[in-house]
Amino acid sequence: MRRVRFLAVLALVAASVLALALRPGASSFAQAPTPPATPSTPPAAPAAPQVDWNAVQIKTDQVAPGIYMLTGRGGNIGVCVGDDGAFLIDDQFAPLSDKIKAAVAALTDKPIRFIFNTHLHGDHTGGNENFGKAWTVIVAQNNVRRRMSVDQVNALTGRTTPASPAAALPIITFEDSVTFHMNGYTELAFHVAPAHTDGDAIVRFVEANVIHMGDCFFNGRYPVIDVPAGGSIGGMIAATERAMPLMDDKTKVIPGHGPLGDKASLWAFHDMLVAVRDKIQPMVTAGKTADEIVAAKPTAAFDATWATDSTSAARFVRVVYSDLSRKK
């Protein structure tokens, strides 16, 4: 019986992959998990108990024909629908899965065939288990599965989060890139150098001129950079610079967090990152402590645009300090 079930599952996955004509050699079925070389920040914590999930509404905005952005609580979701089924980018938190399914069902009567995780954090992968149990194929960069497969230890806070359940893990992984051919579009996903984490991937809908940046782009707010999971401010800057040549003035850019953006808003984010790094680096080199650098307010010129509350600027400065001050 177990063998029959295994063969049935294997056949389903293989059929889905072949039907979408994934580029040969671009992706691979995930291998046995390998613990990450360095401690990782746990997936972004599932929402606190006080969150009223019933009050969370999923908003749908059309980005291009057949392509939408869903917002609720957590990372922005990309959706592509058409005759081939639904392709999702990220899935927010588990308690929202039914609402997300309903939002997609309002766009298409086709099944959700694929979910692509832009990175490991729980506000982007929290629904994986629910969708995985419903036979949706989950795809991500190799490092996402590796980190989700083992207990996640945050070296900064000491907090440990258990490994994700098997149904939540990506079952197809890739190293550099993977291409989907679905609903009349070419969806090219490519790994970027350690940026927000070490498993970030950007997804480009080539013909639609739409790019989903994941958490390599926070629109209108200071970013989170998961340094223990391999992230760095230099990598964030590099990720924006890699995506920029793929854009023109009409490109729609879905950020990991914040409103729909464009090339100009991504440039503004890039320039802020560069300026903040260049202000903090000399202070780190001079031996200043994190508290001293926070007190110097190196983000003051940007806070009116990028700070979302009274503490977000200081948090961002401390994260940048932890990156620039570590031994490399």
Short mmCIF file of C-alpha atoms in Angstrom, two decimals:
data_model
loop_
_atom_site.label_atom_id
_atom_site.label_comp_id
_atom_site.label_asym_id
_atom_site.label_seq_id
_atom_site.Cartn_x
_atom_site.Cartn_y
_atom_site.Cartn_z
CA MET A 1 0.00 0.00 0.00
CA ARG A 2 2.80 2.43 0.88
CA ARG A 3 4.50 1.63 -2.43
CA VAL A 4 1.28 2.31 -4.38
CA ARG A 5 0.79 5.62 -2.59
CA PHE A 6 4.43 6.61 -3.23
CA LEU A 7 4.15 5.81 -6.93
CA ALA A 8 0.90 7.77 -7.18
CA VAL A 9 2.47 10.84 -5.61
CA LEU A 10 5.56 10.55 -7.79
CA ALA A 11 3.43 10.25 -10.92
CA LEU A 12 1.42 13.33 -10.01
CA VAL A 13 4.50 15.48 -9.53
CA ALA A 14 6.17 14.21 -12.68
CA ALA A 15 3.04 14.86 -14.74
CA SER A 16 2.75 18.42 -13.47
CA VAL A 17 6.37 19.19 -14.27
CA LEU A 18 6.24 17.68 -17.75
CA ALA A 19 2.97 19.40 -18.56
CA LEU A 20 4.53 22.77 -17.90
CA ALA A 21 7.68 22.06 -19.92
CA LEU A 22 10.16 23.08 -17.30
CA ARG A 23 13.56 23.73 -18.84
CA PRO A 24 15.67 20.60 -18.76
CA GLY A 25 18.31 20.71 -16.08
CA ALA A 26 17.06 23.95 -14.56
CA SER A 27 15.40 22.29 -11.57
CA SER A 28 15.74 19.14 -9.55
CA PHE A 29 13.73 17.13 -7.09
CA ALA A 30 14.89 18.07 -3.63
CA GLN A 31 17.60 15.94 -2.14
CA ALA A 32 17.82 14.84 1.46
CA PRO A 33 18.02 17.94 3.65
CA THR A 34 21.45 19.28 4.50
CA PRO A 35 21.72 21.49 7.58
CA PRO A 36 22.73 25.05 6.73
CA ALA A 37 26.31 26.00 7.34
CA THR A 38 25.34 28.85 9.63
CA PRO A 39 22.51 29.31 12.13
CA SER A 40 19.36 30.72 10.60
CA THR A 41 16.67 33.07 11.67
CA PRO A 42 13.47 31.06 11.98
CA PRO A 43 10.77 31.57 9.44
CA ALA A 44 9.03 34.84 10.26
CA ALA A 45 6.96 33.96 13.28
CA PRO A 46 3.38 32.94 12.68
CA ALA A 47 1.22 35.81 13.75
CA ALA A 48 0.84 36.43 17.44
CA PRO A 49 -2.18 34.88 19.22
CA GLN A 50 -3.94 38.24 19.45
CA VAL A 51 -4.32 38.44 15.67
CA ASP A 52 -7.95 38.20 14.65
CA TRP A 53 -7.64 36.06 11.55
CA ASN A 54 -11.35 36.38 10.85
CA ALA A 55 -10.85 40.11 10.40
CA VAL A 56 -8.05 39.75 7.85
CA GLN A 57 -9.28 40.44 4.35
CA ILE A 58 -7.54 39.30 1.18
CA LYS A 59 -7.45 42.10 -1.37
CA THR A 60 -6.99 41.35 -5.06
CA ASP A 61 -5.43 43.81 -7.50
CA GLN A 62 -4.89 43.11 -11.20
CA VAL A 63 -1.34 43.76 -12.34
CA ALA A 64 -1.56 42.50 -15.94
CA PRO A 65 -3.91 40.24 -17.91
CA GLY A 66 -4.18 37.04 -15.86
CA ILE A 67 -1.71 38.30 -13.22
CA TYR A 68 -2.74 39.60 -9.81
CA MET A 69 -1.33 40.69 -6.46
CA LEU A 70 -3.05 39.47 -3.29
CA THR A 71 -2.50 41.30 -0.03
CA GLY A 72 -3.65 40.29 3.42
CA ARG A 73 -1.29 39.76 6.33
CA GLY A 74 2.24 38.76 5.40
CA GLY A 75 4.16 38.85 2.16
CA ASN A 76 2.47 39.93 -1.05
CA ILE A 77 1.21 37.01 -3.13
CA GLY A 78 1.58 36.88 -6.89
CA VAL A 79 -1.05 34.94 -8.87
CA CYS A 80 -1.09 33.90 -12.52
CA VAL A 81 -4.27 32.25 -13.81
CA GLY A 82 -5.38 30.82 -17.13
CA ASP A 83 -6.19 27.58 -18.92
CA ASP A 84 -3.19 25.81 -17.37
CA GLY A 85 -4.29 26.45 -13.80
CA ALA A 86 -3.15 28.80 -11.06
CA PHE A 87 0.47 29.60 -10.26
CA LEU A 88 1.05 31.32 -6.91
CA ILE A 89 4.10 33.11 -5.55
CA ASP A 90 4.11 32.70 -1.75
CA ASP A 91 1.13 31.89 0.49
CA GLN A 92 1.25 33.99 3.69
CA PHE A 93 0.09 32.37 6.98
CA ALA A 94 -1.69 29.05 7.51
CA PRO A 95 -4.89 30.54 9.03
CA LEU A 96 -5.40 32.48 5.80
CA SER A 97 -5.20 29.52 3.41
CA ASP A 98 -8.96 29.17 2.95
CA LYS A 99 -9.30 32.89 2.26
CA ILE A 100 -6.45 32.75 -0.24
CA LYS A 101 -8.05 29.76 -1.96
CA ALA A 102 -11.34 31.66 -2.15
CA ALA A 103 -9.62 34.71 -3.64
CA VAL A 104 -7.99 32.54 -6.30
CA ALA A 105 -11.28 30.72 -6.96
CA ALA A 106 -12.85 34.09 -7.72
CA LEU A 107 -10.31 34.47 -10.53
CA THR A 108 -10.37 30.95 -12.01
CA ASP A 109 -12.11 27.61 -11.68
CA LYS A 110 -8.80 25.86 -12.35
CA PRO A 111 -6.77 24.25 -9.53
CA ILE A 112 -3.77 25.82 -7.82
CA ARG A 113 -1.03 23.72 -9.42
CA PHE A 114 2.14 25.40 -8.22
CA ILE A 115 3.28 27.58 -5.33
CA PHE A 116 6.67 29.21 -5.68
CA ASN A 117 8.34 30.30 -2.42
CA THR A 118 10.56 33.38 -2.78
CA HIS A 119 12.36 32.47 0.49
CA LEU A 120 11.84 30.56 3.73
CA HIS A 121 10.10 33.01 6.07
CA GLY A 122 6.76 31.99 7.52
CA ASP A 123 4.86 35.05 6.32
CA HIS A 124 5.58 33.74 2.80
CA THR A 125 5.52 29.96 3.41
CA GLY A 126 3.09 29.60 6.32
CA GLY A 127 0.37 28.16 4.09
CA ASN A 128 2.66 25.58 2.48
CA GLU A 129 1.45 22.64 4.55
CA ASN A 130 -2.21 23.32 3.76
CA PHE A 131 -1.57 23.64 0.05
CA GLY A 132 0.91 20.75 -0.01
CA LYS A 133 -1.67 18.41 1.51
CA ALA A 134 -4.01 19.45 -1.30
CA TRP A 135 -1.41 18.23 -3.85
CA THR A 136 -0.18 21.64 -4.92
CA VAL A 137 3.46 21.35 -6.04
CA ILE A 138 5.74 23.63 -4.00
CA VAL A 139 8.92 24.95 -5.64
CA ALA A 140 11.82 26.94 -4.15
CA GLN A 141 15.56 27.50 -4.27
CA ASN A 142 17.67 24.75 -2.68
CA ASN A 143 18.54 26.77 0.43
CA VAL A 144 14.88 27.28 1.26
CA ARG A 145 14.26 23.55 1.62
CA ARG A 146 17.56 23.03 3.46
CA ARG A 147 16.71 25.61 6.08
CA MET A 148 13.06 24.60 6.43
CA SER A 149 14.06 20.95 6.86
CA VAL A 150 15.92 21.48 10.13
CA ASP A 151 15.31 23.33 13.37
CA GLN A 152 15.92 27.02 12.82
CA VAL A 153 18.14 28.67 15.44
CA ASN A 154 18.28 32.45 15.53
CA ALA A 155 21.82 33.31 16.58
CA LEU A 156 20.74 36.82 17.56
CA THR A 157 17.73 35.98 19.74
CA GLY A 158 18.41 32.38 20.71
CA ARG A 159 14.93 31.39 19.59
CA THR A 160 14.47 27.96 18.02
CA THR A 161 11.67 26.98 15.68
CA PRO A 162 11.18 23.31 14.82
CA ALA A 163 11.67 22.03 11.30
CA SER A 164 8.70 22.42 8.99
CA PRO A 165 6.45 19.39 8.48
CA ALA A 166 7.09 17.31 5.38
CA ALA A 167 3.99 18.57 3.57
CA ALA A 168 5.25 22.16 3.89
CA LEU A 169 8.61 21.53 2.23
CA PRO A 170 9.27 22.39 -1.41
CA ILE A 171 9.35 19.14 -3.39
CA ILE A 172 11.04 20.66 -6.42
CA THR A 173 14.16 22.75 -5.87
CA PHE A 174 16.71 24.47 -8.09
CA GLU A 175 20.13 26.06 -7.74
CA ASP A 176 20.31 28.99 -10.18
CA SER A 177 17.05 29.23 -12.13
CA VAL A 178 13.89 27.45 -13.15
CA THR A 179 11.41 28.35 -15.88
CA PHE A 180 7.68 27.69 -15.97
CA HIS A 181 5.67 27.90 -19.19
CA MET A 182 2.12 28.51 -18.05
CA ASN A 183 -0.99 30.42 -19.06
CA GLY A 184 0.72 31.91 -22.10
CA TYR A 185 3.56 33.40 -20.07
CA THR A 186 7.18 32.52 -19.44
CA GLU A 187 7.76 32.68 -15.68
CA LEU A 188 11.50 32.80 -15.05
CA ALA A 189 12.61 32.42 -11.43
CA PHE A 190 16.25 33.05 -10.60
CA HIS A 191 18.33 32.89 -7.44
CA VAL A 192 20.11 36.05 -6.34
CA ALA A 193 23.22 36.25 -4.18
CA PRO A 194 22.47 36.25 -0.44
CA ALA A 195 20.22 39.28 -0.02
CA HIS A 196 17.27 39.13 2.38
CA THR A 197 18.34 35.50 3.05
CA ASP A 198 20.57 33.05 1.19
CA GLY A 199 17.62 31.48 -0.63
CA ASP A 200 15.97 34.47 -2.28
CA ALA A 201 14.55 34.17 -5.78
CA ILE A 202 13.02 36.78 -8.05
CA VAL A 203 10.24 35.80 -10.48
CA ARG A 204 9.88 37.51 -13.85
CA PHE A 205 6.75 37.21 -16.00
CA VAL A 206 8.62 37.92 -19.20
CA GLU A 207 5.87 38.76 -21.70
CA ALA A 208 3.77 40.61 -19.12
CA ASN A 209 6.63 42.88 -18.01
CA VAL A 210 5.93 42.03 -14.37
CA ILE A 211 8.51 41.13 -11.72
CA HIS A 212 7.90 39.73 -8.22
CA MET A 213 10.88 40.68 -6.06
CA GLY A 214 9.97 38.82 -2.87
CA ASP A 215 11.62 40.39 0.16
CA CYS A 216 14.47 41.73 -1.93
CA PHE A 217 12.20 44.79 -2.18
CA PHE A 218 10.24 46.49 0.61
CA ASN A 219 8.29 49.34 -0.98
CA GLY A 220 8.05 52.41 1.24
CA ARG A 221 9.50 50.84 4.38
CA TYR A 222 12.84 49.82 5.80
CA PRO A 223 13.58 46.17 4.99
CA VAL A 224 14.21 43.23 7.23
CA ILE A 225 17.56 41.61 6.46
CA ASP A 226 17.94 38.12 7.92
CA VAL A 227 21.67 38.17 8.64
CA PRO A 228 21.75 34.81 10.48
CA ALA A 229 20.10 33.21 7.42
CA GLY A 230 22.80 34.57 5.12
CA GLY A 231 21.31 37.95 4.28
CA SER A 232 23.31 41.15 3.89
CA ILE A 233 22.75 44.75 2.91
CA GLY A 234 25.31 44.35 0.14
CA GLY A 235 23.31 41.43 -1.19
CA MET A 236 20.09 43.43 -1.05
CA ILE A 237 21.75 46.15 -3.12
CA ALA A 238 23.09 43.56 -5.57
CA ALA A 239 19.65 41.96 -5.95
CA THR A 240 18.08 45.27 -6.96
CA GLU A 241 20.93 45.91 -9.38
CA ARG A 242 20.44 42.51 -10.98
CA ALA A 243 16.72 43.07 -11.47
CA MET A 244 16.95 46.63 -12.76
CA PRO A 245 18.24 45.82 -16.30
CA LEU A 246 15.18 43.60 -16.78
CA MET A 247 12.85 46.56 -16.32
CA ASP A 248 11.66 49.57 -18.24
CA ASP A 249 9.44 52.47 -17.25
CA LYS A 250 6.32 50.34 -17.75
CA THR A 251 7.40 47.37 -15.62
CA LYS A 252 5.11 46.49 -12.70
CA VAL A 253 7.08 45.42 -9.63
CA ILE A 254 5.44 43.34 -6.89
CA PRO A 255 7.39 43.86 -3.66
CA GLY A 256 7.56 41.42 -0.78
CA HIS A 257 5.87 44.07 1.35
CA GLY A 258 4.23 47.37 0.53
CA PRO A 259 2.21 48.61 -2.45
CA LEU A 260 2.73 47.68 -6.08
CA GLY A 261 5.84 49.43 -7.39
CA ASP A 262 7.73 50.22 -10.55
CA LYS A 263 11.31 50.73 -11.66
CA ALA A 264 11.47 54.20 -10.10
CA SER A 265 10.34 52.94 -6.70
CA LEU A 266 12.88 50.12 -6.82
CA TRP A 267 15.59 52.65 -7.67
CA ALA A 268 14.55 54.74 -4.66
CA PHE A 269 14.84 51.65 -2.45
CA HIS A 270 18.26 50.87 -3.92
CA ASP A 271 19.53 54.41 -3.38
CA MET A 272 18.34 54.41 0.23
CA LEU A 273 20.16 51.13 0.92
CA VAL A 274 23.39 52.44 -0.60
CA ALA A 275 23.23 55.71 1.33
CA VAL A 276 22.51 54.03 4.67
CA ARG A 277 25.27 51.48 4.16
CA ASP A 278 27.74 54.21 3.25
CA LYS A 279 26.84 56.18 6.39
CA ILE A 280 27.11 53.22 8.76
CA GLN A 281 30.21 51.51 7.34
CA PRO A 282 32.70 54.25 8.40
CA MET A 283 31.29 54.22 11.92
CA VAL A 284 31.65 50.45 12.11
CA THR A 285 35.22 50.72 10.82
CA ALA A 286 35.94 53.35 13.49
CA GLY A 287 34.85 50.92 16.19
CA LYS A 288 31.54 52.52 17.13
CA THR A 289 29.06 50.32 18.99
CA ALA A 290 25.56 49.59 17.77
CA ASP A 291 24.11 51.94 20.40
CA GLU A 292 26.44 54.74 19.34
CA ILE A 293 25.52 54.30 15.69
CA VAL A 294 21.79 54.25 16.47
CA ALA A 295 22.24 57.46 18.48
CA ALA A 296 23.93 59.08 15.47
CA LYS A 297 20.71 58.58 13.48
CA PRO A 298 22.29 57.64 10.14
CA THR A 299 18.86 57.15 8.56
CA ALA A 300 17.48 60.57 9.56
CA ALA A 301 17.27 61.84 5.98
CA PHE A 302 15.13 58.84 4.99
CA ASP A 303 12.89 58.25 7.99
CA ALA A 304 9.99 60.36 6.73
CA THR A 305 9.68 58.06 3.71
CA TRP A 306 10.84 54.68 4.97
CA ALA A 307 10.13 54.47 8.72
CA THR A 308 6.80 52.81 9.52
CA ASP A 309 6.87 53.45 13.28
CA SER A 310 9.00 55.09 15.96
CA THR A 311 11.38 52.14 16.26
CA SER A 312 11.73 50.82 12.70
CA ALA A 313 14.70 53.04 11.83
CA ALA A 314 16.66 51.93 14.90
CA ARG A 315 15.86 48.29 14.17
CA PHE A 316 17.11 48.67 10.62
CA VAL A 317 20.32 50.36 11.77
CA ARG A 318 21.01 47.52 14.22
CA VAL A 319 20.50 44.93 11.49
CA VAL A 320 22.87 46.76 9.15
CA TYR A 321 25.39 47.05 11.99
CA SER A 322 25.17 43.30 12.69
CA ASP A 323 25.93 42.64 9.03
CA LEU A 324 28.76 45.12 8.56
CA SER A 325 30.45 44.32 11.88
CA ARG A 326 30.57 40.54 11.55
CA LYS A 327 33.71 38.67 10.57
CA LYS A 328 33.61 37.62 6.92
#
